[in-house]
CSV table of C-alpha atoms and ligand atoms in Angstrom, one decimal:
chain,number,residue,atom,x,y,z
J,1,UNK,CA,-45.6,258.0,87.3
J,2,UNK,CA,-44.7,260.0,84.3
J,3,UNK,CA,-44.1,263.6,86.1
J,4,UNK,CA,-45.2,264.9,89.4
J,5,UNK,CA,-47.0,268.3,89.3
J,6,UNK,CA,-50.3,268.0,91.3
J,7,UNK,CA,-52.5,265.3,92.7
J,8,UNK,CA,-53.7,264.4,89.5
J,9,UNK,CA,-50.1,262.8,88.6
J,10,UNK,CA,-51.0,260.6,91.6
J,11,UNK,CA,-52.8,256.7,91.2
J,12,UNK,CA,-53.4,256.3,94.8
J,13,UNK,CA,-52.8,258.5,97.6
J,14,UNK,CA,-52.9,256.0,100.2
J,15,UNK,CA,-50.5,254.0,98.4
J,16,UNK,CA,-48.1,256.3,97.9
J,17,UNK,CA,-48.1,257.6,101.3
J,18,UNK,CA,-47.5,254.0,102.3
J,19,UNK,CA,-44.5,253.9,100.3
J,20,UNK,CA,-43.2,256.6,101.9
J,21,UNK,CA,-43.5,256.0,105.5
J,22,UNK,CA,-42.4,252.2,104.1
J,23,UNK,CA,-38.7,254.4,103.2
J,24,UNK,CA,-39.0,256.1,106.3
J,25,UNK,CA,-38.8,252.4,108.0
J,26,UNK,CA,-35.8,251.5,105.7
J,27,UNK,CA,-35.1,254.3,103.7
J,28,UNK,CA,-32.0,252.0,101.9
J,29,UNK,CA,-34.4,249.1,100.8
J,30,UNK,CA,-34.5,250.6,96.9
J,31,UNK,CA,-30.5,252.2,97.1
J,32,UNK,CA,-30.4,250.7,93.6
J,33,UNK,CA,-32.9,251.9,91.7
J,34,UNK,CA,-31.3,255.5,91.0
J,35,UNK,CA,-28.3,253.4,90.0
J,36,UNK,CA,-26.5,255.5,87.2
J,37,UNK,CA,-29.6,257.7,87.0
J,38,UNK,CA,-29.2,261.6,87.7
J,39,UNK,CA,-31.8,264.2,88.7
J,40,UNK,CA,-31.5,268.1,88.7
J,41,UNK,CA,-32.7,270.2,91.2
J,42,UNK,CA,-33.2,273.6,89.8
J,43,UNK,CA,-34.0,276.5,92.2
J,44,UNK,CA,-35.5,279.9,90.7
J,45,UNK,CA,-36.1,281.2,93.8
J,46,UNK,CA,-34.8,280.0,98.0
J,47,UNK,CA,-35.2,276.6,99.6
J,48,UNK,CA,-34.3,275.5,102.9
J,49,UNK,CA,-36.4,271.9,102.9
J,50,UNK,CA,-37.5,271.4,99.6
J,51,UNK,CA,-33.8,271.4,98.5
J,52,UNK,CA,-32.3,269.0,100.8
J,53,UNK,CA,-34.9,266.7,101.6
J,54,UNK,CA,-35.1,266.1,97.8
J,55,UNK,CA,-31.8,265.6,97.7
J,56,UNK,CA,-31.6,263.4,100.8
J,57,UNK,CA,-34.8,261.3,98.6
J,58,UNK,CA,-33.0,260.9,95.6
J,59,UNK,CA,-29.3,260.0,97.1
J,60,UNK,CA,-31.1,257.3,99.3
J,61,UNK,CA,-32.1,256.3,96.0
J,62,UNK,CA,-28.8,256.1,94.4
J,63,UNK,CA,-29.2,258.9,92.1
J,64,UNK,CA,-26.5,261.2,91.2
J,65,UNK,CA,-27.8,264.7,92.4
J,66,UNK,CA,-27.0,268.5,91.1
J,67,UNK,CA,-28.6,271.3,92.3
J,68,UNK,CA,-28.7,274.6,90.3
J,69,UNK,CA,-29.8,278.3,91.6
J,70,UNK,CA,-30.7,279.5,88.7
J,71,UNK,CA,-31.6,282.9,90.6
J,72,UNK,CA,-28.1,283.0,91.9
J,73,UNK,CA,-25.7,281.2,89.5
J,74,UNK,CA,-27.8,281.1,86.2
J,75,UNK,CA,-28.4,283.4,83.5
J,76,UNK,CA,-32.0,285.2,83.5
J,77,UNK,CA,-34.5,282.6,82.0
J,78,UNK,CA,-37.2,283.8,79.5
J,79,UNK,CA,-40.0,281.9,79.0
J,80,UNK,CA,-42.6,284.0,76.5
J,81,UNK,CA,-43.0,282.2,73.5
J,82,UNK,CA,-41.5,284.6,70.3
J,83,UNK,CA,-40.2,287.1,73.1
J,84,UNK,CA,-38.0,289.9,71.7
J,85,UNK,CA,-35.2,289.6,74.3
J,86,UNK,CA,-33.9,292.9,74.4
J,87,UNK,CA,-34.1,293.2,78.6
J,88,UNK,CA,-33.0,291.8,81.4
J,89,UNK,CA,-33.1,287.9,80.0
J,90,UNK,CA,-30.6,286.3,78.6
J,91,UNK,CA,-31.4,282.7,77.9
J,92,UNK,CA,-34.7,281.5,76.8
J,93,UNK,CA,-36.5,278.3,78.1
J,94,UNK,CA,-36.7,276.4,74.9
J,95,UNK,CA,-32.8,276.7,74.7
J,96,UNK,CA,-32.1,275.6,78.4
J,97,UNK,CA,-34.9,273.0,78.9
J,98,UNK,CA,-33.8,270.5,76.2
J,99,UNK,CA,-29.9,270.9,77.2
J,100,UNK,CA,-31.0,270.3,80.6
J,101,UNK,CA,-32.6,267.1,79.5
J,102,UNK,CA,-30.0,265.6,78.0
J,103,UNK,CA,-28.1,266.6,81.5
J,104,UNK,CA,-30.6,264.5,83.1
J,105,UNK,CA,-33.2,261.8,83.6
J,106,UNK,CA,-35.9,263.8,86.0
J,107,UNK,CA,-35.4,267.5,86.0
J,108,UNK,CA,-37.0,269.2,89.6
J,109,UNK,CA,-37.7,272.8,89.5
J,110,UNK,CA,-38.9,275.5,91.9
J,111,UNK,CA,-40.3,278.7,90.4
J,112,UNK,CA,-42.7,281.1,92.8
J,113,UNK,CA,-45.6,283.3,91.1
J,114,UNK,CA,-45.1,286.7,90.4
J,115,UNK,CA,-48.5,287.7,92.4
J,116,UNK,CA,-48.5,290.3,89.7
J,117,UNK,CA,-50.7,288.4,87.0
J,118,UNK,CA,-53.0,286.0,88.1
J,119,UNK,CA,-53.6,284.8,84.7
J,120,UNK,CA,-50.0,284.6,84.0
J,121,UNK,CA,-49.2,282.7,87.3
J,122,UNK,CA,-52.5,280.0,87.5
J,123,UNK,CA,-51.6,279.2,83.8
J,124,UNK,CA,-48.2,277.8,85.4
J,125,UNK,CA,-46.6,278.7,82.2
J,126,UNK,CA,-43.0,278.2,84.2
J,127,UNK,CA,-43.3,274.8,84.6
J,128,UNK,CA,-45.6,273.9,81.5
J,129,UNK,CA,-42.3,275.2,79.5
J,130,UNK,CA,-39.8,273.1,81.2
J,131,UNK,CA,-42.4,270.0,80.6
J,132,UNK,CA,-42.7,271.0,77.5
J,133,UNK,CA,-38.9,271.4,76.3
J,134,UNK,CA,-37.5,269.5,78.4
J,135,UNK,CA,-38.2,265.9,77.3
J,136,UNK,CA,-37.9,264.3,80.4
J,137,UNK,CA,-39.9,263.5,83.6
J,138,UNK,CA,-40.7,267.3,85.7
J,139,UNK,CA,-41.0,267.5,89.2
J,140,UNK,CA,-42.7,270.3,91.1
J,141,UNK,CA,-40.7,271.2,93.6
J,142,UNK,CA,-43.4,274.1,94.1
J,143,UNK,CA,-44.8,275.8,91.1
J,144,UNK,CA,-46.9,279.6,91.1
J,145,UNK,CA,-50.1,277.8,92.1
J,146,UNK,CA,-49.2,274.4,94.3
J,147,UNK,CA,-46.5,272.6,96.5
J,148,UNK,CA,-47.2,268.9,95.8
J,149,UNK,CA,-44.9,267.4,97.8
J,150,UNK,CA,-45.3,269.4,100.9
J,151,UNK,CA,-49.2,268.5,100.5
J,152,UNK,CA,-47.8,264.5,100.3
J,153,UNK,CA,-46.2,265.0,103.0
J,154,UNK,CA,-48.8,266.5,105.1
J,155,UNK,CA,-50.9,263.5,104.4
J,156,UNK,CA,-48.3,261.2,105.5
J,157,UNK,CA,-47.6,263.1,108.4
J,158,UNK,CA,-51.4,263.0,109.2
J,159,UNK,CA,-52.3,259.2,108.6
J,160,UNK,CA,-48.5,258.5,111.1
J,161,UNK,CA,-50.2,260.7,113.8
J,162,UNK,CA,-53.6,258.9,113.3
J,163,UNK,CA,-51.9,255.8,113.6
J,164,UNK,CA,-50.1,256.8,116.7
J,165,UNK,CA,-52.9,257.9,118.5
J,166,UNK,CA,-56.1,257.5,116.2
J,167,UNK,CA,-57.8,261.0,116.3
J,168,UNK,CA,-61.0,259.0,114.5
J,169,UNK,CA,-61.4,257.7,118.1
J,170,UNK,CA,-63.6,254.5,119.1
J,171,UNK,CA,-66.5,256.4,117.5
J,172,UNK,CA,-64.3,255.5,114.0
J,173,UNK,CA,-65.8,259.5,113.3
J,174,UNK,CA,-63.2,261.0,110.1
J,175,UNK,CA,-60.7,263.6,111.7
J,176,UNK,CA,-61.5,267.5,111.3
J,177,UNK,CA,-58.7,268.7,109.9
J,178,UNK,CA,-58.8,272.9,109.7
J,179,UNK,CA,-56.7,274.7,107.5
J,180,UNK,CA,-56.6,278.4,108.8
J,181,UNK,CA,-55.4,281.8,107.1
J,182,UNK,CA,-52.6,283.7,109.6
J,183,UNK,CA,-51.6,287.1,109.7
J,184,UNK,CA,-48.2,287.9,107.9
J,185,UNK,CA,-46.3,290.9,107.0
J,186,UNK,CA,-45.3,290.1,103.4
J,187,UNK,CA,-48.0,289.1,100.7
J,188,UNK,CA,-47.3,285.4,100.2
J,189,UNK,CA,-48.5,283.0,97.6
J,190,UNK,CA,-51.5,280.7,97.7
J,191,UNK,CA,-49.7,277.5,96.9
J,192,UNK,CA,-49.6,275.9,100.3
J,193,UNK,CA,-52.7,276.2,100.9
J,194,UNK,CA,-54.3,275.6,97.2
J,195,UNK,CA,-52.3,272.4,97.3
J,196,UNK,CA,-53.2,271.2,100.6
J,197,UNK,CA,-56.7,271.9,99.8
J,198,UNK,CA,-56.6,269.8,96.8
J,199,UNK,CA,-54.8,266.7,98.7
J,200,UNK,CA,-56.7,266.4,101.3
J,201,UNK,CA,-60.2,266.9,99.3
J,202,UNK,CA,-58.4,264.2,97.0
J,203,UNK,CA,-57.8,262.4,99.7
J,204,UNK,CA,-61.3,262.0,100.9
J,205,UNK,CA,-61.0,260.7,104.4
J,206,UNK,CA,-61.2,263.5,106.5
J,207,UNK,CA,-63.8,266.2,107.7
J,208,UNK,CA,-62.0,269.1,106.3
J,209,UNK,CA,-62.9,273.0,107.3
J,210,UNK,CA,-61.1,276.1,105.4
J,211,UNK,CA,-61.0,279.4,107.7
J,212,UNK,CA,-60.0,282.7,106.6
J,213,UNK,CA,-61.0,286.0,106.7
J,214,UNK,CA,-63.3,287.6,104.3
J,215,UNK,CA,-61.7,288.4,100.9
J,216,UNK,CA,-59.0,286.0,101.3
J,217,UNK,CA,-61.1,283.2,99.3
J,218,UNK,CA,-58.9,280.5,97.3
J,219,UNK,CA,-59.8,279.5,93.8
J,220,UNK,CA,-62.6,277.0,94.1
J,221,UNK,CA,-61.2,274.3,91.9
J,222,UNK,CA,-58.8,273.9,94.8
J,223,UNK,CA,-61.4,274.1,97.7
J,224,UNK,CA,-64.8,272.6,96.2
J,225,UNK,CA,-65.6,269.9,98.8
J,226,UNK,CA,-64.6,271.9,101.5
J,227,UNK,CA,-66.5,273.8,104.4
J,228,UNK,CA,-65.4,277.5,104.2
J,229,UNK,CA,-65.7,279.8,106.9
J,230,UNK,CA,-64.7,283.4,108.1
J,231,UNK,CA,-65.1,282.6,112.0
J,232,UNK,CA,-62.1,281.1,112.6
J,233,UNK,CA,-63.4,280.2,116.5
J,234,UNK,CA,-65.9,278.1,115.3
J,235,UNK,CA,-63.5,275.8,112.6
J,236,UNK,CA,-61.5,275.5,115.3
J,237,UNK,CA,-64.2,273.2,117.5
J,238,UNK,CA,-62.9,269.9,118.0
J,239,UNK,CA,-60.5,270.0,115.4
J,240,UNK,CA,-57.7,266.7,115.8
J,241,UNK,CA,-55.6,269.1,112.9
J,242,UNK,CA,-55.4,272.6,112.6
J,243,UNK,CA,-53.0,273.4,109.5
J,244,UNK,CA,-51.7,277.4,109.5
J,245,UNK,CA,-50.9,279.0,106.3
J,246,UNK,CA,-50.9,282.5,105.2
J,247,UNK,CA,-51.5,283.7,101.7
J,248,UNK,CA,-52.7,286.9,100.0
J,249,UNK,CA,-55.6,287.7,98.1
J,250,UNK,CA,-56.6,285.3,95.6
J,251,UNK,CA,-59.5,287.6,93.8
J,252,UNK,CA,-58.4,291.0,93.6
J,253,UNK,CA,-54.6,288.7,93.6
J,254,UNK,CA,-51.7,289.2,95.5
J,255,UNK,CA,-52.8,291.5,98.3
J,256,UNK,CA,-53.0,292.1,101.9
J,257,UNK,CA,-56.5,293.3,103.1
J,258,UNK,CA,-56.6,292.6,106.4
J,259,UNK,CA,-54.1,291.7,109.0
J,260,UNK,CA,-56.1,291.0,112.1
J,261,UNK,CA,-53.7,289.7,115.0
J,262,UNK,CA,-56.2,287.6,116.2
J,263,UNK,CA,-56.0,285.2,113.6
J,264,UNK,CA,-52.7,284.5,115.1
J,265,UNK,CA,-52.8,281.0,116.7
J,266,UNK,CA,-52.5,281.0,120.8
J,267,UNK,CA,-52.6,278.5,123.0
J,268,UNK,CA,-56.0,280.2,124.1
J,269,UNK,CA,-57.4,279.9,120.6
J,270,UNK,CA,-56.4,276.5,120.7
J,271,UNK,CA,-58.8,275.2,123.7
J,272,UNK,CA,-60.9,274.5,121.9
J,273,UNK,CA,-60.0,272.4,119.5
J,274,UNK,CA,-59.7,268.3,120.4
J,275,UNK,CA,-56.1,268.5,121.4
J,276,UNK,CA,-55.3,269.4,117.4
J,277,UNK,CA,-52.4,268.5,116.1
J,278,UNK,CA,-50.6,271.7,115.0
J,279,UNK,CA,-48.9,272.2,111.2
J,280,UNK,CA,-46.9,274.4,109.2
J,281,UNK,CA,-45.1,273.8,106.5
J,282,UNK,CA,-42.3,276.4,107.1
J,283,UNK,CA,-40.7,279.1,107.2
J,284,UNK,CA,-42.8,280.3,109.8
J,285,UNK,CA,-43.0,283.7,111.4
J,286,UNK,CA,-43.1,283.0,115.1
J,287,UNK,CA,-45.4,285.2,117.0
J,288,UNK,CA,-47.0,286.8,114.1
J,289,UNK,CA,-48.3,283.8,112.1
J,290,UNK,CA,-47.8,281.2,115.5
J,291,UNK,CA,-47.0,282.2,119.1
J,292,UNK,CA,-43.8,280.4,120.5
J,293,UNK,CA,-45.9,278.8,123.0
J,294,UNK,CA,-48.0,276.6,120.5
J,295,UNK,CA,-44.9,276.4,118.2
J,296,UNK,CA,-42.9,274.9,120.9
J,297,UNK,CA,-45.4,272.8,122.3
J,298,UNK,CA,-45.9,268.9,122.5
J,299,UNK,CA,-48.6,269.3,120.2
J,300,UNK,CA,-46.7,270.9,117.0
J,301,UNK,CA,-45.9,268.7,114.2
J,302,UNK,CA,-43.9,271.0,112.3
J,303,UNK,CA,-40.1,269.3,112.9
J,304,UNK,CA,-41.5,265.8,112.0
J,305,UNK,CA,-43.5,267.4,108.9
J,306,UNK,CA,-40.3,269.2,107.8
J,307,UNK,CA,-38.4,265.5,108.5
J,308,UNK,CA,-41.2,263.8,106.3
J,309,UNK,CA,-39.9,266.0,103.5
J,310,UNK,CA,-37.5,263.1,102.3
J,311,UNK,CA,-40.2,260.2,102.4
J,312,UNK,CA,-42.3,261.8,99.7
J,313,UNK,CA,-39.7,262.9,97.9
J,314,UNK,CA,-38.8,259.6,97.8
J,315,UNK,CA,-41.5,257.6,97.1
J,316,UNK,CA,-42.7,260.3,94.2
J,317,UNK,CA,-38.9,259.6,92.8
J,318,UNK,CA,-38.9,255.9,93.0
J,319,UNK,CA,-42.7,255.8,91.1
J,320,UNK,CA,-40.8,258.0,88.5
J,321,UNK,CA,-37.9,255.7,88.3
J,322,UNK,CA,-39.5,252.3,87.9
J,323,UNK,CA,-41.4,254.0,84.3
J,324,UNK,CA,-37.9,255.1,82.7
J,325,UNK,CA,-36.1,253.2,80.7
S,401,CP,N1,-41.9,274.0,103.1
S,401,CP,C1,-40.9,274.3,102.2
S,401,CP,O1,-41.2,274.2,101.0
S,401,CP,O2,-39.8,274.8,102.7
S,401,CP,P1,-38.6,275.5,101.9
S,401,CP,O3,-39.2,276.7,101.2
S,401,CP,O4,-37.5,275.8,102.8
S,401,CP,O5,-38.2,274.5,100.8
């Protein structure tokens, strides 16, 4: 693997998620190949999971490890090409990336959209100018429009549960797996979910439903294959996975339109549904995108999704690893 930025960095899904849960057996077995190796984790905006988990991957690994906040302890990155920089930046890309390659053998970086510019953000010019400058392999560690490695894990933490206790049933029928809009009080970006939608259509091996309330559509080269609806009762029939995610408005971009509580999931929306598994990928805001009841129940996935965090993280940095010199 030469860099790991979306699905389409990825061979085989199945086989990578069967490298990771083969770490999560004996997450030691490859504690040499990071030998004298040394990744950067570079944070432009807050992490709880992403950060450690990554770190976690890359130290069982053997991988020497330094994490950056650029947003706390770096200068202010530019990254327009030919920009006059007479503001608020003070270092441009194309004069940190290649000193941060020669710092490094895989550079990771998280940098959020701006949910001003849609063009701006879906032209992931952030990460396309570390790639670019950087000369060495990139990570996503989530980019303006996708969170690869949340979506790996969500796959993994899918085909464990199916494992466990096969959803597909004697029938052998594909699981329904729902990914449903919730309300929230800040506009949030569509990552998550465009990247989930692009796994798990990727994927191919579920029956997969998208619910959301009108004029929260995604952009379609993420959802094609899908089944999109606005009832949110109906995707929820005999679902074995109900993923919750809220993001703001993709088409007129980065707004709230409508924050109907009901979308909220409850325990009573839930009955419906074929004992579904629940998932977030965190933070979560109980009780406004989640009750506590359905959050705390036997049911929720969301501590062993969070805990999956270092499996793909470590199986995308071992595929990295074998291809550098
Ligand atoms: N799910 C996720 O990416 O969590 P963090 O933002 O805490 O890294």
């Amino acid at each position: 693997m030469k860099q790991f930025i979306s699905v389409e960095d990825v061979k085989d899904i199945n086989v990578l998620v069967e490298k990771a849960l083969s770490y999560k057996a004996n997450p030691f077995a490859d504690k040499h190949l990071g030998a004298n190796k040394r990744i950067g984790l570079l944070f432009l905006n807050p992490s709880l999971r992403t950060r450690i988990s990554t770190q976690i991957a890359a130290e069982n690994l053997g991988m020497q490890v330094i994490t950056f906040n650029v947003d706390k302890d770096g200068w202010k990155l530019e990254f327009e090409e030919e920009a006059i920089m007479s503001g608020a930046t003070v270092e441009h890309v194309k004069d940190a990336a290649p000193i941060l390659g020669s710092y490094f053998d895989i550079l990771a970086v998280r940098s959020f959209p701006n949910l001003i510019n849609k063009e701006e953000d879906y032209s992931e010019h952030v990460i396309k100018q570390f790639i670019k400058y950087a000369g060495i392999p990139v990570v996503s560690l989530e980019t303006s429009t996708l969170h690869p490695l949340q979506s790996l894990t969500d796959v993994i933490t899918i085909k464990e549960q199916m494992a466990f206790a096969p959803t597909a049933g004697e029938s052998g029928r594909r699981p329904r797996i729902v990914l449903t809009w919730a309300p929230h009080i800040k506009p949030l970006p569509q990552c998550v979910a465009n990247s989930f939608a692009q796994w798990i259509n990727a994927w191919g091996e579920a029956e997969f439903v998208i619910a959301h309330p009108e004029d929260y559509e995604l952009d379609v080269k993420f959802t094609k294959g899908a089944t999109i609806t606005h009832n949110q009762r109906e995707a929820l029939q005999e679902a074995d996975f109900v993923y919750v995610k809220n993001w703001s408005t993709y088409k007129d971009y980065g707004k709230i339109y409508n924050n109907d509580p009901s979308w909220m999931l409850t325990p009573e929306t839930l009955k419906a549904t074929n004992h579904a598994k629940i998932m977030h990928c965190l933070p979560v805001r109980r009780n406004v995108e989640l009750s506590d009841e359905v959050l705390d129940s036997e049911n929720s996935l969301v501590t062993t999704e969070a805990s999956n965090r270092v499996w793909a993280a470590q199986a995308v940095l071992s595929e990295i690893l074998k291809e550098l010199k």
